[in-house]
Short mmCIF file of C-alpha atoms in Angstrom, two decimals:
data_model
loop_
_atom_site.label_atom_id
_atom_site.label_comp_id
_atom_site.label_asym_id
_atom_site.label_seq_id
_atom_site.Cartn_x
_atom_site.Cartn_y
_atom_site.Cartn_z
CA MET S 1 -47.21 24.69 -36.73
CA ASP S 2 -45.53 28.03 -36.77
CA LEU S 3 -41.79 28.23 -37.65
CA THR S 4 -41.12 30.00 -34.34
CA TRP S 5 -42.38 26.99 -32.41
CA VAL S 6 -40.24 24.61 -34.43
CA ILE S 7 -37.15 26.76 -33.77
CA LEU S 8 -37.99 26.95 -30.04
CA ILE S 9 -38.44 23.18 -29.83
CA VAL S 10 -35.15 22.52 -31.65
CA VAL S 11 -33.30 25.03 -29.43
CA GLY S 12 -34.94 23.47 -26.35
CA VAL S 13 -33.83 19.98 -27.38
CA VAL S 14 -30.25 21.16 -28.05
CA VAL S 15 -30.06 23.03 -24.72
CA GLY S 16 -31.57 20.05 -22.88
CA TYR S 17 -29.10 17.68 -24.50
CA ALA S 18 -26.19 20.00 -23.70
CA TRP S 19 -27.35 20.15 -20.09
CA TYR S 20 -27.57 16.37 -19.93
CA ILE S 21 -24.11 15.90 -21.48
CA TYR S 22 -22.52 18.50 -19.21
CA ASN S 23 -23.95 16.90 -16.06
CA ASN S 24 -22.95 13.43 -17.25
CA LEU S 25 -19.36 14.55 -17.93
CA ILE S 26 -19.16 16.27 -14.54
CA THR S 27 -20.36 13.06 -12.87
CA LEU S 28 -17.73 11.03 -14.71
CA ARG S 29 -14.98 13.51 -13.79
CA VAL S 30 -16.02 13.36 -10.13
CA ARG S 31 -15.81 9.56 -10.29
CA ILE S 32 -12.29 9.83 -11.71
CA ASN S 33 -11.29 12.14 -8.87
CA GLU S 34 -12.80 9.77 -6.32
CA ALA S 35 -11.04 6.78 -7.86
CA PHE S 36 -7.73 8.65 -7.87
CA ALA S 37 -8.25 9.52 -4.20
CA GLN S 38 -8.70 5.80 -3.48
CA ILE S 39 -5.39 5.05 -5.20
CA ASP S 40 -3.84 7.77 -3.06
CA VAL S 41 -5.25 6.18 0.11
CA GLN S 42 -3.75 2.79 -0.76
CA LEU S 43 -0.41 4.30 -1.80
CA LYS S 44 -0.31 6.18 1.52
CA ARG S 45 -1.09 2.96 3.36
CA ARG S 46 1.79 1.28 1.57
CA THR S 47 4.21 4.12 2.30
CA ASP S 48 3.20 3.89 5.97
CA LEU S 49 4.04 0.17 6.05
CA ILE S 50 7.44 0.52 4.43
CA PRO S 51 9.36 2.08 7.37
CA ASN S 52 8.31 -0.87 9.57
CA LEU S 53 9.38 -3.31 6.89
CA VAL S 54 12.72 -1.55 6.38
CA GLU S 55 13.41 -1.50 10.13
CA THR S 56 12.65 -5.22 10.37
CA VAL S 57 15.00 -6.01 7.49
CA LYS S 58 17.72 -3.70 8.86
CA GLY S 59 18.11 -5.86 11.92
CA TYR S 60 18.95 -8.88 9.79
CA ALA S 61 20.61 -7.40 6.72
CA LYS S 62 23.01 -4.76 7.95
CA HIS S 63 25.23 -4.89 4.86
CA GLU S 64 22.32 -4.38 2.40
CA LYS S 65 22.38 -0.63 2.96
CA SER S 66 21.90 0.39 -0.71
CA VAL S 67 18.73 -1.68 -1.08
CA LEU S 68 17.25 -0.11 2.05
CA GLU S 69 18.24 3.37 0.87
CA ASN S 70 16.60 2.76 -2.51
CA VAL S 71 13.35 1.71 -0.84
CA THR S 72 13.42 4.76 1.42
CA LYS S 73 14.14 7.12 -1.51
CA ALA S 74 11.40 5.54 -3.66
CA ARG S 75 8.95 5.89 -0.77
CA ALA S 76 9.79 9.59 -0.39
CA ASP S 77 9.40 10.12 -4.14
CA LEU S 78 5.96 8.52 -4.07
CA MET S 79 4.87 10.66 -1.14
CA SER S 80 5.84 13.85 -3.01
CA ALA S 81 4.53 12.80 -6.46
CA ARG S 82 1.62 14.71 -7.98
CA GLY S 83 -0.91 13.76 -10.63
CA ALA S 84 -1.71 10.39 -12.18
CA GLN S 85 1.47 10.21 -14.29
CA GLY S 86 3.77 11.30 -11.44
CA LYS S 87 2.18 8.91 -8.95
CA ALA S 88 2.28 6.05 -11.47
CA ALA S 89 5.99 6.61 -12.17
CA ALA S 90 6.84 6.90 -8.46
CA ASN S 91 4.71 3.83 -7.69
CA ASN S 92 6.60 1.84 -10.31
CA MET S 93 9.96 2.89 -8.81
CA LEU S 94 8.79 1.85 -5.34
CA SER S 95 7.53 -1.51 -6.65
CA ASP S 96 10.96 -2.18 -8.18
CA ALA S 97 12.72 -1.20 -4.95
CA LEU S 98 10.42 -3.50 -2.94
CA LYS S 99 11.17 -6.39 -5.30
CA SER S 100 14.87 -5.88 -4.53
CA LEU S 101 14.13 -5.78 -0.81
CA PHE S 102 12.22 -9.05 -0.94
CA ALA S 103 14.96 -10.61 -3.06
CA VAL S 104 17.48 -9.64 -0.36
CA SER S 105 15.25 -11.14 2.31
CA GLU S 106 15.59 -14.51 0.57
CA ASN S 107 19.24 -14.57 1.71
CA TYR S 108 18.27 -14.41 5.39
CA PRO S 109 16.36 -17.48 6.59
CA ASP S 110 15.91 -15.99 10.08
CA LEU S 111 14.33 -12.89 8.54
CA LYS S 112 12.00 -14.94 6.36
CA ALA S 113 10.92 -16.89 9.46
CA SER S 114 10.32 -13.75 11.54
CA THR S 115 6.62 -13.43 12.37
CA ASN S 116 6.94 -9.64 12.29
CA PHE S 117 8.46 -9.72 8.79
CA MET S 118 5.90 -12.23 7.59
CA ALA S 119 3.02 -10.13 8.95
CA LEU S 120 4.41 -6.98 7.32
CA GLN S 121 4.96 -8.83 4.06
CA GLN S 122 1.35 -10.10 4.14
CA GLU S 123 0.02 -6.63 4.93
CA LEU S 124 2.05 -5.20 2.05
CA SER S 125 0.78 -7.93 -0.26
CA ASP S 126 -2.82 -7.13 0.71
CA THR S 127 -2.15 -3.45 0.09
CA GLU S 128 -0.65 -4.22 -3.32
CA ASN S 129 -3.87 -6.05 -4.21
CA LYS S 130 -5.92 -3.06 -3.09
CA ILE S 131 -3.72 -0.74 -5.15
CA ALA S 132 -4.22 -2.97 -8.21
CA TYR S 133 -7.99 -2.91 -7.72
CA SER S 134 -7.97 0.87 -7.19
CA ARG S 135 -5.92 1.36 -10.36
CA GLN S 136 -8.34 -0.82 -12.30
CA PHE S 137 -11.34 1.13 -10.94
CA TYR S 138 -9.66 4.46 -11.75
CA ASN S 139 -8.75 3.36 -15.28
CA SER S 140 -12.31 2.12 -15.88
CA ASN S 141 -13.64 5.54 -14.94
CA VAL S 142 -11.05 7.23 -17.16
CA ARG S 143 -12.09 4.96 -20.05
CA ASP S 144 -15.77 5.84 -19.58
CA PHE S 145 -15.02 9.56 -19.37
CA ASN S 146 -12.68 9.57 -22.37
CA THR S 147 -15.22 7.62 -24.42
CA GLN S 148 -18.00 10.06 -23.55
CA ILE S 149 -16.00 13.12 -24.57
CA GLN S 150 -14.97 11.56 -27.89
CA VAL S 151 -18.25 10.18 -29.27
CA PHE S 152 -20.49 12.24 -31.50
CA PRO S 153 -22.33 14.49 -30.68
CA ASN S 154 -20.85 14.61 -27.15
CA VAL S 155 -17.49 15.70 -28.60
CA ILE S 156 -19.06 18.99 -29.70
CA PHE S 157 -20.30 19.83 -26.21
CA ALA S 158 -17.15 18.45 -24.54
CA ASN S 159 -15.08 20.87 -26.63
CA ILE S 160 -17.46 23.77 -25.89
CA PHE S 161 -17.23 23.03 -22.14
CA ASN S 162 -13.45 22.44 -22.38
CA PHE S 163 -13.39 18.84 -21.15
CA LYS S 164 -10.00 17.21 -21.79
CA LYS S 165 -9.00 13.54 -21.86
CA ALA S 166 -7.96 12.11 -18.50
CA ASP S 167 -4.70 10.19 -18.08
CA TYR S 168 -4.66 6.50 -17.25
CA PHE S 169 -2.71 5.21 -14.26
CA GLU S 170 -0.30 3.13 -16.31
CA THR S 171 2.17 0.39 -15.56
CA SER S 172 5.84 0.69 -16.44
CA GLU S 173 7.45 -1.53 -19.06
CA GLU S 174 9.37 -3.30 -16.27
CA GLU S 175 6.15 -4.32 -14.51
CA ARG S 176 4.72 -5.70 -17.77
CA LYS S 177 7.49 -8.28 -18.08
CA ALA S 178 6.68 -11.84 -17.13
CA VAL S 179 7.66 -12.82 -13.61
CA LYS S 180 10.08 -15.73 -13.40
CA VAL S 181 9.26 -18.12 -10.59
CA SER S 182 11.75 -20.76 -9.53
CA PHE S 183 11.28 -23.45 -6.91
CA LYS S 184 14.91 -24.60 -6.94
CA GLU S 185 16.54 -24.60 -3.56
CA ASP S 186 19.97 -23.01 -3.12
CA LYS S 187 22.54 -25.38 -1.68
#
């Protein structure tokens, strides 16, 4: 076989492999964008529920103004956040504010018994589960993408095509702490 043919075959294999890697990385990046959009949808759903929840609590807990203001501010911050890191940080702040709101609701038996409050709380709980699933799906896609751009020989083509690592949608240190559950009744 002529040396020219060997060179052409080798070049063809390298170009074909580069094409395959490029298309694979584009597919993975599109999946990351789709997964992030799903997180956005669920975060938007949660921010839409919060004003109804705050209004319901307001009627019962008039002197808990700072808690309600914190929830409202955290909601606004989440709505204006950009990027995975910004949304994750704003989401963590809102989660903390909502924990305070639900802690306050424990002091108002009539509020806890309100069917409207209970329905909103259930809807918010369902949304939180969807957010958790969306975050998991997003992070799985980020893991796959980051792995593909770091393994050899993909790393060579990833650098040539300027693919950069994607950021995970991470949890704050506060959310990683164990939740303390108590079934003692206040007397």
